[in-house]
């Protein structure tokens, strides 16, 4: 990686404490017994920005996390985890009244999950927290996830991305479901300053009102996004910009836990971009990272290195889909 700037990536977004629980019976909450044996219980750091920052670090990048983190036991645990992962924590904002929330992640037998979110307080990053000059020192800025960034969603992120691009940085945005009811057009101001938009297919359908990948991408491209990457889960991904379009087929796997797979995809794609690789190569590597992450429990714990992903790509089969 280049040493011309301090960071390869600054990751903006939410942070959460994940409490992963596996192999519990479907009727666990309806039994007369008050004790149910689980397969595994894992306490870990999580949240889109955390997952992306940790994965970038594991792939050999200099990543930093820019978010609010509380000073309680939860915050101290997460901060310690970030340091262990090699993520730069110098940009963290730690107000006394911040309380990050915890999420119980119930992992089902098919690898999908249900999130049980606890409440938090004052954990959303504010523009007043941010010194825009830090974006002069990074090669890329990720926002994970828009629709989950509080006041940054409604204008702040556009300012950040505009500044970052003016300094030569790549801007990349993940997306979340619109749990606050902001509406499909709430993020329109961000698109003209976004180099890569990487929503899930379901999130993109909500925002655009379209269902065909080409039409979805065309809406975002018309709004100013330079490159659109649709994460399509078990169907791989779809890429489109002004000059090219392609699908990338998925790897053939039996998922253990799909938590964080989309975040691993984003980090892996950006990792390849920073190495100067073509979009096709970035998408192939990103699909492999998402698939490989699903082979273990936790949002960013299974993948250890780029070499591990390369070995998976060399040995795993792919599911060829018939698409236009």
Tab-separated table of C-alpha atoms in Angstrom:
chain	number	residue	atom	x	y	z
A	1	UNK	CA	0.000	0.000	0.000
A	2	UNK	CA	1.091	3.573	-0.648
A	3	UNK	CA	2.761	5.467	2.194
A	4	UNK	CA	1.939	8.907	0.812
A	5	UNK	CA	-1.025	9.330	3.145
A	6	UNK	CA	-1.504	8.350	6.779
A	7	UNK	CA	-4.529	6.117	6.187
A	8	UNK	CA	-5.627	3.789	3.446
A	9	UNK	CA	-9.224	4.030	4.666
A	10	UNK	CA	-11.240	5.979	7.218
A	11	UNK	CA	-14.433	4.085	8.073
A	12	UNK	CA	-17.429	6.087	9.278
A	13	UNK	CA	-20.524	4.589	10.861
A	14	UNK	CA	-22.064	2.774	13.752
A	15	UNK	CA	-20.377	0.600	16.326
A	16	UNK	CA	-22.156	-2.083	18.323
A	17	UNK	CA	-21.441	-4.877	20.740
A	18	UNK	CA	-22.575	-8.168	19.196
A	19	UNK	CA	-23.710	-11.049	21.398
A	20	UNK	CA	-23.771	-14.003	19.003
A	21	UNK	CA	-25.938	-16.980	19.961
A	22	UNK	CA	-26.191	-20.163	17.887
A	23	UNK	CA	-28.177	-23.395	17.834
A	24	UNK	CA	-31.095	-22.436	20.066
A	25	UNK	CA	-34.472	-24.147	19.568
A	26	UNK	CA	-37.127	-22.216	17.647
A	27	UNK	CA	-39.434	-22.353	20.681
A	28	UNK	CA	-36.755	-21.183	23.111
A	29	UNK	CA	-38.818	-18.193	24.301
A	30	UNK	CA	-42.010	-20.218	24.707
A	31	UNK	CA	-40.775	-23.127	26.798
A	32	UNK	CA	-41.787	-23.672	30.390
A	33	UNK	CA	-38.131	-24.097	31.300
A	34	UNK	CA	-36.251	-20.853	31.883
A	35	UNK	CA	-32.915	-22.313	30.709
A	36	UNK	CA	-32.018	-23.282	27.142
A	37	UNK	CA	-28.633	-24.629	26.047
A	38	UNK	CA	-27.061	-22.754	23.102
A	39	UNK	CA	-24.365	-24.038	20.754
A	40	UNK	CA	-22.096	-20.997	21.045
A	41	UNK	CA	-22.224	-17.600	22.722
A	42	UNK	CA	-19.693	-15.080	21.405
A	43	UNK	CA	-19.164	-11.516	22.636
A	44	UNK	CA	-17.582	-9.349	19.945
A	45	UNK	CA	-17.370	-5.898	18.398
A	46	UNK	CA	-19.605	-5.265	15.415
A	47	UNK	CA	-21.412	-2.719	13.304
A	48	UNK	CA	-20.780	-2.000	9.617
A	49	UNK	CA	-17.968	0.519	10.082
A	50	UNK	CA	-16.204	-1.660	12.663
A	51	UNK	CA	-16.449	-4.738	10.457
A	52	UNK	CA	-15.084	-2.859	7.457
A	53	UNK	CA	-12.234	-1.272	9.419
A	54	UNK	CA	-11.208	-4.592	10.980
A	55	UNK	CA	-11.316	-6.445	7.676
A	56	UNK	CA	-9.315	-3.740	5.941
A	57	UNK	CA	-6.679	-4.071	8.665
A	58	UNK	CA	-6.584	-7.865	8.345
A	59	UNK	CA	-6.001	-7.477	4.622
A	60	UNK	CA	-2.959	-5.320	5.314
A	61	UNK	CA	-4.378	-1.805	5.121
A	62	UNK	CA	-3.969	1.142	7.468
A	63	UNK	CA	-7.559	1.663	8.543
A	64	UNK	CA	-9.049	4.084	11.059
A	65	UNK	CA	-12.505	4.175	12.628
A	66	UNK	CA	-14.350	7.490	12.896
A	67	UNK	CA	-17.408	7.113	15.104
A	68	UNK	CA	-18.710	7.682	18.621
A	69	UNK	CA	-17.705	5.165	21.266
A	70	UNK	CA	-18.794	5.186	24.891
A	71	UNK	CA	-16.533	5.075	27.942
A	72	UNK	CA	-18.347	2.232	29.687
A	73	UNK	CA	-17.375	-1.424	29.758
A	74	UNK	CA	-18.929	-1.946	26.327
A	75	UNK	CA	-16.831	0.826	24.810
A	76	UNK	CA	-13.659	-0.343	26.505
A	77	UNK	CA	-14.197	-3.887	25.237
A	78	UNK	CA	-14.741	-2.664	21.680
A	79	UNK	CA	-11.783	-0.296	21.822
A	80	UNK	CA	-9.546	-3.119	23.014
A	81	UNK	CA	-10.765	-5.303	20.176
A	82	UNK	CA	-10.002	-2.564	17.636
A	83	UNK	CA	-6.481	-2.120	18.963
A	84	UNK	CA	-5.895	-5.875	18.801
A	85	UNK	CA	-7.092	-5.870	15.187
A	86	UNK	CA	-4.658	-3.106	14.278
A	87	UNK	CA	-7.315	-0.448	13.613
A	88	UNK	CA	-6.279	3.156	14.339
A	89	UNK	CA	-8.462	4.459	17.193
A	90	UNK	CA	-7.139	8.033	17.314
A	91	UNK	CA	-10.193	9.420	15.491
A	92	UNK	CA	-12.759	7.957	17.911
A	93	UNK	CA	-15.097	10.460	19.590
A	94	UNK	CA	-15.841	9.443	23.198
A	95	UNK	CA	-18.391	11.771	24.873
A	96	UNK	CA	-19.346	11.138	28.489
A	97	UNK	CA	-23.037	10.838	27.579
A	98	UNK	CA	-22.555	8.362	24.726
A	99	UNK	CA	-23.954	4.864	25.190
A	100	UNK	CA	-23.457	2.408	22.337
A	101	UNK	CA	-26.091	-0.256	21.966
A	102	UNK	CA	-25.712	-4.030	22.145
A	103	UNK	CA	-27.316	-6.507	19.762
A	104	UNK	CA	-28.172	-10.123	20.396
A	105	UNK	CA	-27.582	-11.905	17.081
A	106	UNK	CA	-29.523	-15.171	16.929
A	107	UNK	CA	-27.892	-17.301	14.235
A	108	UNK	CA	-30.343	-19.745	12.635
A	109	UNK	CA	-29.539	-23.195	11.288
A	110	UNK	CA	-29.428	-21.946	7.674
A	111	UNK	CA	-26.863	-19.271	8.540
A	112	UNK	CA	-29.323	-16.374	8.479
A	113	UNK	CA	-29.892	-14.311	11.597
A	114	UNK	CA	-32.308	-12.271	13.687
A	115	UNK	CA	-31.103	-9.107	15.440
A	116	UNK	CA	-32.451	-8.122	18.862
A	117	UNK	CA	-31.232	-4.553	19.363
A	118	UNK	CA	-30.981	-2.890	22.732
A	119	UNK	CA	-31.300	0.879	23.173
A	120	UNK	CA	-28.416	3.338	22.996
A	121	UNK	CA	-27.954	7.008	23.779
A	122	UNK	CA	-26.184	9.792	21.879
A	123	UNK	CA	-24.144	7.337	19.818
A	124	UNK	CA	-24.646	8.964	16.409
A	125	UNK	CA	-21.695	10.870	14.978
A	126	UNK	CA	-22.330	14.588	14.480
A	127	UNK	CA	-20.702	17.001	12.046
A	128	UNK	CA	-19.474	19.019	15.024
A	129	UNK	CA	-17.391	15.957	16.008
A	130	UNK	CA	-15.483	15.926	12.744
A	131	UNK	CA	-12.356	17.809	11.706
A	132	UNK	CA	-12.631	17.717	7.919
A	133	UNK	CA	-8.865	18.047	7.561
A	134	UNK	CA	-8.467	14.345	8.467
A	135	UNK	CA	-9.780	13.490	5.002
A	136	UNK	CA	-6.655	15.045	3.518
A	137	UNK	CA	-4.740	12.112	5.022
A	138	UNK	CA	-6.630	9.150	3.587
A	139	UNK	CA	-6.850	7.288	0.292
A	140	UNK	CA	-10.478	6.281	0.817
A	141	UNK	CA	-13.517	7.022	2.983
A	142	UNK	CA	-16.267	4.475	3.604
A	143	UNK	CA	-19.699	5.213	5.028
A	144	UNK	CA	-21.346	2.140	6.485
A	145	UNK	CA	-24.215	2.433	6.375
A	146	UNK	CA	-26.170	5.329	4.958
A	147	UNK	CA	-29.701	5.428	6.395
A	148	UNK	CA	-28.088	4.585	9.733
A	149	UNK	CA	-25.888	7.662	10.262
A	150	UNK	CA	-28.176	10.153	11.975
A	151	UNK	CA	-27.567	13.748	10.937
A	152	UNK	CA	-24.841	12.678	8.529
A	153	UNK	CA	-27.537	11.114	6.348
A	154	UNK	CA	-29.295	14.419	5.783
A	155	UNK	CA	-26.444	16.539	4.457
A	156	UNK	CA	-23.346	15.841	6.532
A	157	UNK	CA	-22.085	12.885	4.529
A	158	UNK	CA	-22.324	14.898	1.305
A	159	UNK	CA	-19.967	17.484	2.832
A	160	UNK	CA	-17.551	14.767	3.981
A	161	UNK	CA	-17.509	12.978	0.634
A	162	UNK	CA	-17.090	16.245	-1.277
A	163	UNK	CA	-14.079	17.133	0.872
A	164	UNK	CA	-12.582	13.647	0.560
A	165	UNK	CA	-12.893	13.601	-3.225
A	166	UNK	CA	-11.358	17.076	-3.439
A	167	UNK	CA	-8.330	15.597	-1.659
A	168	UNK	CA	-8.135	12.690	-4.116
A	169	UNK	CA	-9.757	10.031	-1.914
A	170	UNK	CA	-12.153	7.331	-3.102
A	171	UNK	CA	-15.622	7.611	-1.559
A	172	UNK	CA	-17.580	4.432	-0.972
A	173	UNK	CA	-20.986	4.025	0.682
A	174	UNK	CA	-22.766	0.954	1.949
A	175	UNK	CA	-26.486	1.169	2.691
A	176	UNK	CA	-28.890	0.124	5.425
A	177	UNK	CA	-32.641	-0.308	5.676
A	178	UNK	CA	-34.554	2.919	6.291
A	179	UNK	CA	-35.594	2.128	9.855
A	180	UNK	CA	-36.148	5.827	10.641
A	181	UNK	CA	-38.573	6.340	7.748
A	182	UNK	CA	-36.488	9.046	6.058
A	183	UNK	CA	-37.831	8.103	2.628
A	184	UNK	CA	-36.281	6.885	-0.635
A	185	UNK	CA	-34.902	10.317	-1.578
A	186	UNK	CA	-33.374	11.259	1.779
A	187	UNK	CA	-29.831	10.473	0.637
A	188	UNK	CA	-29.986	12.116	-2.802
A	189	UNK	CA	-27.431	14.789	-1.859
A	190	UNK	CA	-24.767	12.115	-1.237
A	191	UNK	CA	-24.888	10.435	-4.648
A	192	UNK	CA	-23.071	13.119	-6.706
A	193	UNK	CA	-20.075	12.749	-4.371
A	194	UNK	CA	-20.050	8.933	-4.267
A	195	UNK	CA	-17.545	6.942	-6.306
A	196	UNK	CA	-18.908	3.517	-5.326
A	197	UNK	CA	-22.385	2.800	-3.957
A	198	UNK	CA	-22.756	-0.743	-2.626
A	199	UNK	CA	-26.290	-1.477	-1.363
A	200	UNK	CA	-27.891	-4.870	-0.986
A	201	UNK	CA	-30.430	-5.711	-3.672
A	202	UNK	CA	-33.331	-5.310	-1.213
A	203	UNK	CA	-32.127	-1.909	-0.014
A	204	UNK	CA	-31.669	-0.731	-3.586
A	205	UNK	CA	-35.188	-1.835	-4.561
A	206	UNK	CA	-36.600	0.280	-1.728
A	207	UNK	CA	-34.670	3.383	-2.764
A	208	UNK	CA	-35.149	3.159	-6.528
A	209	UNK	CA	-38.505	1.435	-6.856
A	210	UNK	CA	-36.953	-0.784	-9.546
A	211	UNK	CA	-36.391	-4.544	-9.447
A	212	UNK	CA	-34.120	-5.242	-12.413
A	213	UNK	CA	-30.406	-4.768	-11.613
A	214	UNK	CA	-29.774	-2.657	-14.726
A	215	UNK	CA	-32.677	-0.326	-13.975
A	216	UNK	CA	-31.656	-0.067	-10.309
A	217	UNK	CA	-28.117	0.892	-11.286
A	218	UNK	CA	-29.362	3.381	-13.880
A	219	UNK	CA	-31.323	5.287	-11.223
A	220	UNK	CA	-28.216	5.667	-9.057
A	221	UNK	CA	-25.979	6.535	-12.015
A	222	UNK	CA	-28.421	9.208	-13.136
A	223	UNK	CA	-28.334	10.624	-9.585
A	224	UNK	CA	-24.565	11.080	-9.816
A	225	UNK	CA	-23.021	7.858	-8.472
A	226	UNK	CA	-19.970	6.841	-10.521
A	227	UNK	CA	-20.060	3.065	-9.937
A	228	UNK	CA	-22.878	0.872	-8.603
A	229	UNK	CA	-22.245	-2.528	-7.020
A	230	UNK	CA	-25.359	-4.474	-6.017
A	231	UNK	CA	-24.724	-7.084	-3.336
A	232	UNK	CA	-27.027	-9.963	-4.202
A	233	UNK	CA	-26.175	-12.457	-1.447
A	234	UNK	CA	-26.431	-16.001	-2.724
A	235	UNK	CA	-26.591	-14.701	-6.305
A	236	UNK	CA	-23.244	-12.880	-6.271
A	237	UNK	CA	-23.146	-9.239	-7.315
A	238	UNK	CA	-23.849	-6.866	-10.194
A	239	UNK	CA	-21.574	-4.005	-11.294
A	240	UNK	CA	-22.408	-1.101	-13.568
A	241	UNK	CA	-20.911	2.254	-14.477
A	242	UNK	CA	-21.044	4.479	-17.562
A	243	UNK	CA	-18.809	2.145	-19.536
A	244	UNK	CA	-19.371	-1.436	-18.402
A	245	UNK	CA	-21.706	-3.867	-16.698
A	246	UNK	CA	-21.284	-7.429	-15.469
A	247	UNK	CA	-22.512	-10.039	-13.005
A	248	UNK	CA	-20.178	-12.020	-10.757
A	249	UNK	CA	-21.406	-15.500	-9.893
A	250	UNK	CA	-21.468	-16.676	-6.254
A	251	UNK	CA	-19.271	-19.296	-4.638
A	252	UNK	CA	-20.862	-22.618	-3.758
A	253	UNK	CA	-21.043	-22.754	0.040
A	254	UNK	CA	-23.174	-23.866	2.970
A	255	UNK	CA	-23.285	-20.781	5.236
A	256	UNK	CA	-22.730	-21.121	8.952
A	257	UNK	CA	-23.384	-17.452	9.795
A	258	UNK	CA	-24.065	-14.655	7.298
A	259	UNK	CA	-23.565	-11.832	9.831
A	260	UNK	CA	-21.216	-9.194	8.409
A	261	UNK	CA	-20.783	-10.855	5.004
A	262	UNK	CA	-21.840	-7.675	3.204
A	263	UNK	CA	-19.346	-5.625	5.219
A	264	UNK	CA	-16.551	-8.057	4.382
A	265	UNK	CA	-17.574	-7.735	0.728
A	266	UNK	CA	-17.244	-3.942	0.912
A	267	UNK	CA	-13.839	-4.043	2.611
A	268	UNK	CA	-12.494	-6.647	0.191
A	269	UNK	CA	-13.703	-4.673	-2.835
A	270	UNK	CA	-12.045	-1.504	-1.528
A	271	UNK	CA	-8.842	-3.402	-0.721
A	272	UNK	CA	-8.577	-4.416	-4.380
A	273	UNK	CA	-9.445	-0.925	-5.617
A	274	UNK	CA	-6.557	0.501	-3.592
A	275	UNK	CA	-4.260	-2.020	-5.251
A	276	UNK	CA	-5.306	-0.698	-8.658
A	277	UNK	CA	-7.248	-3.786	-9.714
A	278	UNK	CA	-10.013	-3.830	-12.338
A	279	UNK	CA	-13.673	-3.889	-11.225
A	280	UNK	CA	-14.043	-7.511	-12.342
A	281	UNK	CA	-11.156	-8.580	-10.112
A	282	UNK	CA	-12.456	-6.492	-7.218
A	283	UNK	CA	-15.903	-8.089	-7.493
A	284	UNK	CA	-14.495	-11.620	-7.689
A	285	UNK	CA	-12.362	-11.105	-4.582
A	286	UNK	CA	-15.211	-9.386	-2.729
A	287	UNK	CA	-17.646	-12.222	-3.448
A	288	UNK	CA	-15.049	-14.663	-2.156
A	289	UNK	CA	-14.580	-12.650	1.039
A	290	UNK	CA	-18.319	-12.514	1.686
A	291	UNK	CA	-18.663	-16.241	1.113
A	292	UNK	CA	-15.639	-17.154	3.201
A	293	UNK	CA	-16.788	-15.007	6.123
A	294	UNK	CA	-19.993	-17.060	6.260
A	295	UNK	CA	-18.000	-20.172	7.148
A	296	UNK	CA	-17.480	-19.065	10.756
A	297	UNK	CA	-19.336	-17.339	13.586
A	298	UNK	CA	-19.053	-13.566	13.909
A	299	UNK	CA	-19.086	-10.527	11.663
A	300	UNK	CA	-15.335	-10.133	11.086
A	301	UNK	CA	-13.549	-12.964	12.837
A	302	UNK	CA	-13.174	-15.823	10.393
A	303	UNK	CA	-11.028	-14.238	7.675
A	304	UNK	CA	-7.431	-13.687	8.754
A	305	UNK	CA	-5.599	-12.593	5.604
A	306	UNK	CA	-5.685	-11.975	1.855
A	307	UNK	CA	-3.876	-15.272	1.324
A	308	UNK	CA	-6.713	-17.143	3.048
A	309	UNK	CA	-9.193	-15.600	0.618
A	310	UNK	CA	-6.952	-16.432	-2.352
A	311	UNK	CA	-6.732	-20.049	-1.220
A	312	UNK	CA	-10.514	-20.187	-0.904
A	313	UNK	CA	-10.892	-18.784	-4.436
A	314	UNK	CA	-8.566	-21.466	-5.780
A	315	UNK	CA	-10.371	-24.352	-4.110
A	316	UNK	CA	-14.053	-23.396	-3.866
A	317	UNK	CA	-16.527	-24.097	-6.642
A	318	UNK	CA	-18.787	-21.485	-8.156
A	319	UNK	CA	-22.472	-21.628	-8.944
A	320	UNK	CA	-23.001	-20.520	-12.535
A	321	UNK	CA	-26.239	-18.598	-12.996
A	322	UNK	CA	-27.995	-17.981	-16.286
A	323	UNK	CA	-28.473	-14.226	-16.505
A	324	UNK	CA	-28.835	-11.594	-19.215
